[in-house]
Amino acid sequence: MFFVDTLEFEGLGNRSYLAGGPSAAVVIDPPRDIDQVIAAAARRGVRIAFVAETHVHNDYVTGGLELARVTGAQYLVPAGAHVSFARTPVADGDTVTVDEGLALRAIATPGHTPHHTSYALTEGGRGVAAFTGGSLLIGTVGRPDLVEPRLTEQLARAQHASAHRLAHELDDEVPVLPTHGFGSFCSSSQAEGDATTIGKERETNDALTLDVDTFVTRMLAGLDDVPAYYAHMGPANAEGPAPVDLTPPRHADAEEIASRLAAGEWVVDLRNRMAFAEGHVAGSFNFEGEGKLATYLAWLIPWGKPVTLLADTPERIAAAQRELSRVGIDRPAAAATGDPAGWIREGERLASFPRARFAGLAAVRERGDDVVVLDVRRDSERAGGYIDGSVHIPIHELHRRIDDVPDGVVWVHCAGGMRAATAASLLDAAGRDVVAVDDGFDAATEAGLTLARPGRTD
């Protein structure tokens, strides 16, 4: 009998897999923090015999090289991937025996990258699982525009062909187990659902239901923004990531926090947005630890800028440190926990700003108050409708475009409140009067605010 265990990383929207038999297993696309993979194997009582990458990742730092070193496993990397470390190159059709009667077969599936490789797990020669990485996802495919702009259309066409190859070679009941597609920006569109099979994808996935020209046109038109930190992930993975150090960062007292702020470093408050708005260190930024911390902090921060973490508990610092290590922010400069009153020097006061609902925005507009409405959603979100008269600066552009925000009290909103809170903290740190709209965007219409759409004049 075989097993497949899923390791889920909600913050980045990715999954890794541990699959094997009674005594040995393979790990597919492991995370940077390999301790949890080793623990999963220990719970199963299996030896990690192989570590397999589907591609050189663009959205996170792999733990594959270190996991293979620590466990003595063979490190399977697509032969076409240009890397600087020793590995076992795998080409289309190559097969390794994972355990008795259990094998892993490489299937070339270019599209997400030119060298992308999926793996079929077979038991007694019958396919029982397909690890599809960034190829065939749940209801979609991996985006083709992360390698080189001149290759984007070519790779989009390759995605279509690769999806058809998987559907042709594997039976309908075979589970499709992708790495991306659970919120990852490596997905060409957001996947729906939690599980799928080759048969389900055959019926619903555009790559399998549309002709290649229609598929490519539709996919390329729907591609979203690329997080800035992606530019650093591929090179780090190709070079061979160093082991990660998850020991606690040094403690920062109030004087050191103030000194780091004065030096232009980033001080990041991980508390929930309600607590941050009520009282925070002036100049600090709010990235909720429970949200997409790694994605948005790595996207916004100038790469290599030292970061100090603030949180209510050491456990929250540890969780954030682990998540940030997955995107190459390896060591916080310092950290502090406890009551925010202890994070400021004697005689200083905590800063604060108000929160509101869309109904509150409607009320101040109805009174005729001159306020700035700032929409920090992405372009693709705004295309579905926006508050008439609002200013649009996506959250990932705001830090370098603060001066583009018009004068006045800024009511900042997103789609649900998390990004608005981060944007409000950026504006507050810049000395602007700000109100964070903590509300779902659907409530804007319910509140009586007029929505407009791009290109419409009615």
XYZ file of C-alpha atoms in Angstrom:
458
model
C 0.000 0.000 0.000
C 1.138 3.538 -0.728
C 0.423 6.809 1.039
C 0.487 10.493 0.116
C 0.697 13.121 2.860
C 0.081 16.767 2.019
C 2.038 19.567 3.684
C 0.137 22.797 3.199
C 1.571 26.319 3.361
C -1.416 28.640 3.325
C 0.542 31.881 3.531
C 2.228 31.251 0.186
C -0.597 29.202 -1.306
C 1.550 26.124 -1.924
C 1.728 22.450 -1.048
C 4.496 19.881 -0.720
C 4.020 16.127 -0.641
C 5.481 13.123 1.136
C 4.621 9.912 -0.713
C 5.823 6.364 -0.293
C 5.325 2.841 0.919
C 5.994 0.908 4.129
C 9.682 1.775 4.389
C 10.700 4.567 1.971
C 9.316 7.772 0.529
C 9.851 10.666 -1.855
C 9.332 14.353 -1.053
C 7.999 16.583 -3.823
C 8.858 20.317 -3.832
C 9.846 20.636 -0.148
C 9.698 23.945 1.754
C 12.715 25.796 3.094
C 11.992 24.716 6.669
C 12.652 20.998 6.280
C 12.161 20.036 9.924
C 8.448 19.521 9.412
C 9.083 17.255 6.413
C 11.478 15.146 8.463
C 8.890 14.999 11.252
C 6.210 13.841 8.799
C 8.485 11.049 7.579
C 9.252 10.066 11.174
C 5.536 9.803 11.952
C 5.187 7.442 9.006
C 8.297 5.520 10.015
C 9.779 5.842 6.542
C 13.159 6.790 5.148
C 13.279 9.722 2.731
C 14.945 8.054 -0.253
C 14.298 10.762 -2.854
C 13.680 14.486 -2.968
C 12.174 15.679 -6.258
C 11.736 19.178 -7.655
C 9.207 19.843 -10.389
C 11.052 23.025 -11.387
C 13.294 25.827 -10.167
C 10.756 27.734 -8.114
C 9.991 31.419 -8.559
C 7.834 31.985 -5.488
C 9.721 30.403 -2.600
C 13.121 29.165 -1.553
C 13.314 25.390 -1.705
C 14.542 23.161 1.072
C 15.302 20.366 -1.368
C 19.085 20.637 -1.410
C 19.377 20.724 2.381
C 16.793 17.954 2.847
C 18.714 15.694 0.492
C 21.979 16.491 2.297
C 20.554 15.813 5.753
C 18.743 12.592 4.830
C 21.156 11.224 2.231
C 18.342 11.107 -0.312
C 18.895 11.361 -4.051
C 18.031 14.872 -5.202
C 16.020 14.702 -8.434
C 16.054 17.942 -10.423
C 14.897 18.363 -14.049
C 17.868 17.910 -16.365
C 17.073 21.138 -18.204
C 17.300 23.261 -15.077
C 20.494 25.311 -14.869
C 21.713 24.860 -11.288
C 25.067 25.210 -9.541
C 24.984 22.175 -7.264
C 25.316 18.420 -7.588
C 22.032 16.614 -8.166
C 20.533 13.661 -10.037
C 19.236 15.108 -13.310
C 15.951 13.605 -14.499
C 14.636 13.602 -18.044
C 11.321 12.629 -19.571
C 10.547 8.967 -18.873
C 13.169 8.459 -16.179
C 11.889 6.224 -13.389
C 13.115 5.547 -9.856
C 11.927 2.881 -7.437
C 10.641 4.510 -4.257
C 9.689 1.304 -2.443
C 8.801 -2.241 -3.401
C 6.238 -2.059 -6.201
C 6.170 1.759 -5.995
C 7.889 3.922 -8.606
C 8.115 7.567 -9.642
C 8.163 8.440 -13.343
C 9.226 11.815 -14.732
C 6.939 13.428 -17.309
C 8.230 16.494 -19.148
C 5.563 19.184 -18.817
C 7.090 22.484 -19.982
C 5.001 25.620 -19.655
C 5.403 27.093 -16.185
C 9.133 26.928 -16.929
C 10.885 25.417 -19.965
C 12.253 22.549 -17.868
C 9.134 21.843 -15.795
C 8.679 18.177 -14.941
C 5.697 16.412 -13.385
C 5.929 13.037 -11.658
C 3.541 10.093 -11.810
C 3.521 7.786 -8.812
C 2.822 4.235 -9.933
C 1.947 1.166 -7.900
C 2.383 -2.120 -9.693
C 2.724 -0.158 -12.907
C -0.607 1.651 -12.443
C -0.703 5.424 -11.972
C -2.019 6.332 -8.533
C -1.040 10.019 -8.179
C 0.250 12.857 -10.359
C 2.501 15.494 -8.800
C 2.019 18.339 -11.257
C 3.923 21.228 -9.627
C 3.104 24.318 -11.668
C 1.687 22.495 -14.680
C -1.888 21.205 -14.355
C -3.499 22.850 -11.303
C -7.028 22.716 -9.922
C -9.114 24.314 -12.652
C -6.190 26.230 -14.102
C -2.461 25.988 -14.893
C 0.724 27.644 -13.682
C 1.482 31.021 -15.190
C 3.942 31.099 -18.110
C 5.291 34.646 -17.703
C 7.789 34.253 -14.862
C 10.847 33.205 -16.859
C 11.357 35.638 -19.736
C 8.813 37.939 -21.451
C 9.889 36.766 -24.907
C 9.026 33.182 -23.935
C 5.607 33.851 -22.429
C 3.411 32.943 -25.392
C 5.601 29.980 -26.284
C 5.356 28.677 -22.724
C 1.594 29.298 -22.648
C 1.242 27.060 -25.685
C 3.481 24.508 -24.010
C 1.198 24.551 -20.957
C -1.730 23.599 -23.168
C 0.229 20.722 -24.709
C 1.521 19.544 -21.321
C -1.975 19.482 -19.830
C -3.158 17.370 -22.755
C -0.227 15.017 -22.342
C -1.043 14.438 -18.673
C -4.710 13.859 -19.508
C -3.738 11.420 -22.258
C -1.244 9.389 -20.244
C -3.071 9.176 -16.916
C -6.411 7.586 -16.037
C -9.376 9.733 -15.048
C -9.340 8.614 -11.409
C -5.697 9.634 -10.814
C -5.516 12.464 -8.236
C -3.865 15.668 -9.452
C -1.561 16.989 -6.720
C -0.126 20.397 -7.690
C 2.355 22.515 -5.775
C 0.749 25.837 -6.730
C -2.825 27.037 -7.004
C -4.022 27.572 -3.446
C -3.485 31.324 -3.422
C -0.021 31.335 -4.982
C 0.721 34.042 -7.541
C 2.381 31.267 -9.584
C -1.118 30.239 -10.650
C -2.378 31.840 -13.870
C -5.777 32.268 -12.195
C -7.051 31.406 -8.763
C -7.974 27.764 -8.421
C -11.277 26.682 -6.956
C -11.644 23.705 -4.684
C -9.290 21.633 -2.619
C -8.861 18.417 -4.603
C -9.214 17.162 -8.151
C -8.517 14.302 -10.542
C -7.459 13.963 -14.144
C -11.092 13.229 -15.049
C -12.425 16.352 -13.327
C -9.812 18.509 -15.015
C -10.614 16.966 -18.366
C -14.163 18.312 -17.972
C -13.497 21.732 -16.457
C -9.954 22.992 -17.062
C -9.597 25.564 -19.865
C -6.350 23.922 -20.911
C -8.299 20.756 -21.671
C -11.586 22.200 -22.945
C -10.419 25.067 -25.183
C -8.420 25.036 -28.388
C -4.861 26.246 -27.955
C -5.337 29.716 -29.496
C -8.408 30.525 -27.390
C -6.728 29.145 -24.286
C -3.564 31.197 -24.779
C -5.467 34.410 -25.516
C -7.672 33.991 -22.464
C -4.831 33.079 -20.125
C -2.500 35.874 -21.182
C -5.301 38.421 -20.802
C -5.921 37.308 -17.221
C -2.406 37.291 -15.821
C -2.029 39.250 -12.597
C 0.830 41.258 -11.100
C 4.072 39.440 -10.302
C 5.373 39.900 -6.739
C 8.680 41.780 -6.843
C 10.501 39.255 -4.670
C 10.034 36.559 -7.330
C 13.055 38.078 -9.066
C 15.215 36.789 -6.220
C 13.745 33.301 -5.739
C 14.829 31.661 -9.002
C 18.493 32.705 -8.674
C 18.574 31.615 -5.020
C 17.178 28.199 -5.906
C 19.518 27.770 -8.867
C 22.534 28.675 -6.741
C 21.562 26.270 -3.963
C 19.963 27.752 -0.814
C 21.880 27.705 2.448
C 20.414 25.939 5.500
C 17.928 28.091 7.344
C 18.526 29.320 10.907
C 15.292 29.445 12.906
C 16.834 30.222 16.299
C 15.133 33.197 18.010
C 16.331 36.637 16.914
C 17.988 39.002 19.387
C 15.728 41.014 21.680
C 15.214 44.673 20.844
C 14.376 47.144 23.602
C 12.614 50.450 23.024
C 15.852 52.292 22.411
C 16.964 49.839 19.733
C 13.552 49.924 18.039
C 13.751 53.713 17.851
C 17.316 53.528 16.573
C 16.411 51.087 13.810
C 13.484 53.256 12.723
C 15.748 56.300 12.660
C 18.174 54.367 10.444
C 15.413 53.748 7.906
C 15.031 50.064 8.691
C 11.637 48.346 8.691
C 9.920 47.615 11.986
C 7.010 45.260 11.328
C 4.157 44.801 13.781
C 2.579 41.357 13.362
C -0.452 41.960 15.574
C -3.969 41.956 14.170
C -5.074 45.146 12.450
C -7.508 46.134 15.181
C -4.813 46.096 17.861
C -2.357 47.921 15.604
C -4.813 50.726 14.793
C -5.508 51.231 18.497
C -1.855 51.723 19.409
C 1.493 51.121 17.706
C 5.051 52.358 17.510
C 5.065 55.431 15.280
C 6.754 54.581 12.008
C 6.143 50.841 12.212
C 4.242 48.906 9.556
C 1.407 46.440 10.090
C 1.594 43.060 8.356
C -0.752 40.706 10.139
C 0.906 37.441 11.092
C -2.304 35.587 10.279
C -2.507 37.001 6.747
C -0.301 36.593 3.684
C 2.695 37.831 5.630
C 5.489 36.410 3.489
C 3.908 37.347 0.168
C 3.163 40.978 0.962
C 6.128 41.798 3.192
C 8.574 40.302 0.689
C 6.732 42.093 -2.128
C 6.866 45.532 -0.504
C 10.136 45.671 1.410
C 13.248 46.934 -0.402
C 15.184 43.703 -0.891
C 17.840 43.197 1.763
C 16.448 45.874 4.105
C 16.815 44.770 7.768
C 13.514 43.976 9.452
C 12.635 43.969 13.138
C 9.521 42.028 14.200
C 7.077 43.034 16.919
C 4.373 40.701 18.239
C 2.343 39.913 21.316
C 3.954 36.483 21.824
C 7.246 34.713 21.068
C 5.220 32.050 19.263
C 4.008 34.624 16.757
C 7.584 35.776 16.152
C 8.687 32.175 15.585
C 5.848 31.487 13.144
C 6.611 34.666 11.186
C 10.338 33.916 11.145
C 9.608 30.470 9.712
C 7.284 31.829 7.036
C 9.637 34.645 6.033
C 12.537 32.213 5.666
C 10.552 30.542 2.874
C 10.900 33.692 0.767
C 14.525 34.437 1.571
C 14.091 36.817 4.513
C 16.271 34.605 6.635
C 17.124 36.414 9.847
C 15.163 39.235 11.460
C 17.556 41.887 12.737
C 15.783 41.806 16.111
C 12.405 41.218 17.720
C 10.274 42.305 20.663
C 7.166 40.841 22.260
C 4.618 41.769 24.891
C 2.700 45.001 25.423
C 3.357 47.724 22.824
C 3.756 50.231 25.640
C 7.090 48.522 26.271
C 8.235 49.143 22.696
C 8.453 52.924 23.063
C 10.804 55.073 25.110
C 9.771 56.863 28.260
C 7.842 60.025 27.440
C 6.757 58.806 23.986
C 3.213 57.882 23.010
C 1.865 55.149 20.836
C 0.440 56.262 17.509
C -3.058 55.300 16.354
C -5.578 55.829 13.577
C -9.315 55.155 13.188
C -10.968 52.210 11.459
C -14.343 52.354 9.738
C -16.803 50.587 7.459
C -17.889 51.591 3.978
C -21.054 52.952 5.588
C -18.882 55.466 7.422
C -17.252 56.520 4.160
C -20.659 56.976 2.579
C -21.717 59.150 5.510
C -18.732 61.512 5.309
C -19.172 61.814 1.555
C -22.841 62.581 1.995
C -21.930 65.342 4.437
C -19.695 66.798 1.742
C -16.438 66.192 3.592
C -13.440 66.488 1.295
C -11.741 63.115 1.696
C -9.430 61.014 -0.460
C -10.592 57.482 -1.205
C -7.585 55.259 -1.897
C -8.108 51.845 -3.496
C -5.081 49.566 -2.962
C -6.405 46.497 -4.748
C -4.668 45.054 -7.775
C -5.556 46.125 -11.313
C -7.480 42.917 -11.940
C -9.657 43.520 -8.890
C -10.355 47.151 -9.739
C -11.424 46.112 -13.243
C -14.509 44.546 -11.680
C -15.674 47.895 -10.305
C -14.411 50.692 -8.087
C -15.745 53.536 -5.946
C -16.421 56.488 -8.165
C -13.786 59.188 -7.674
C -11.318 56.927 -5.883
C -7.569 57.052 -6.397
C -5.931 53.764 -7.357
C -2.461 52.755 -6.167
C -1.998 48.993 -5.716
C -0.620 48.065 -2.312
C 2.660 46.811 -3.784
C 3.315 50.246 -5.343
C 2.225 52.416 -2.434
C 5.493 52.616 -0.493
C 7.296 54.282 -3.390
C 4.253 56.317 -4.446
C 3.182 57.897 -1.163
C 3.668 61.334 -2.703
C 1.081 60.459 -5.378
C -1.666 60.301 -2.763
C -3.600 63.612 -2.862
C -3.722 65.885 0.171
C -6.483 65.352 2.702
C -7.737 62.655 5.022
C -7.168 59.319 3.272
C -9.816 56.591 3.540
C -7.987 53.520 2.321
C -9.692 50.270 1.339
C -8.966 46.938 -0.311
C -11.235 43.925 -0.797
C -11.465 42.789 2.803
C -9.392 44.898 5.199
C -5.983 43.256 5.532
C -4.178 45.142 2.768
C -5.982 48.352 3.728
C -4.509 48.022 7.213
C -1.008 47.619 5.791
C -1.554 50.590 3.477
C -2.900 52.665 6.360
C 0.236 51.876 8.369
C 2.437 53.015 5.469
C 0.493 56.270 5.197
C 0.452 56.777 8.963
C 4.226 56.284 9.097
C 4.556 58.975 6.410
C 2.605 61.413 8.570
C -0.712 61.280 6.705
C -4.141 61.397 8.334
C -5.668 58.047 7.492
C -8.776 55.965 8.099
C -8.528 52.217 7.458
C -11.690 50.788 5.919
C -12.062 47.350 7.478
C -14.893 45.937 5.413
C -15.673 43.634 2.509
C -15.880 45.445 -0.818
C -19.422 44.165 -1.423
C -20.503 46.425 1.437
C -19.581 49.511 -0.603
C -22.664 49.140 -2.781
C -24.831 48.258 0.190
C -23.653 51.480 1.840
C -24.858 53.502 -1.157
C -21.470 54.301 -2.654
C -21.504 54.637 -6.434
C -19.370 52.132 -8.299
C -17.774 52.738 -11.694
C -16.119 50.415 -14.169
C -13.107 51.053 -16.408
C -14.136 52.250 -19.852
C -17.712 53.041 -18.873
C -19.107 56.535 -18.880
C -22.622 55.776 -17.654
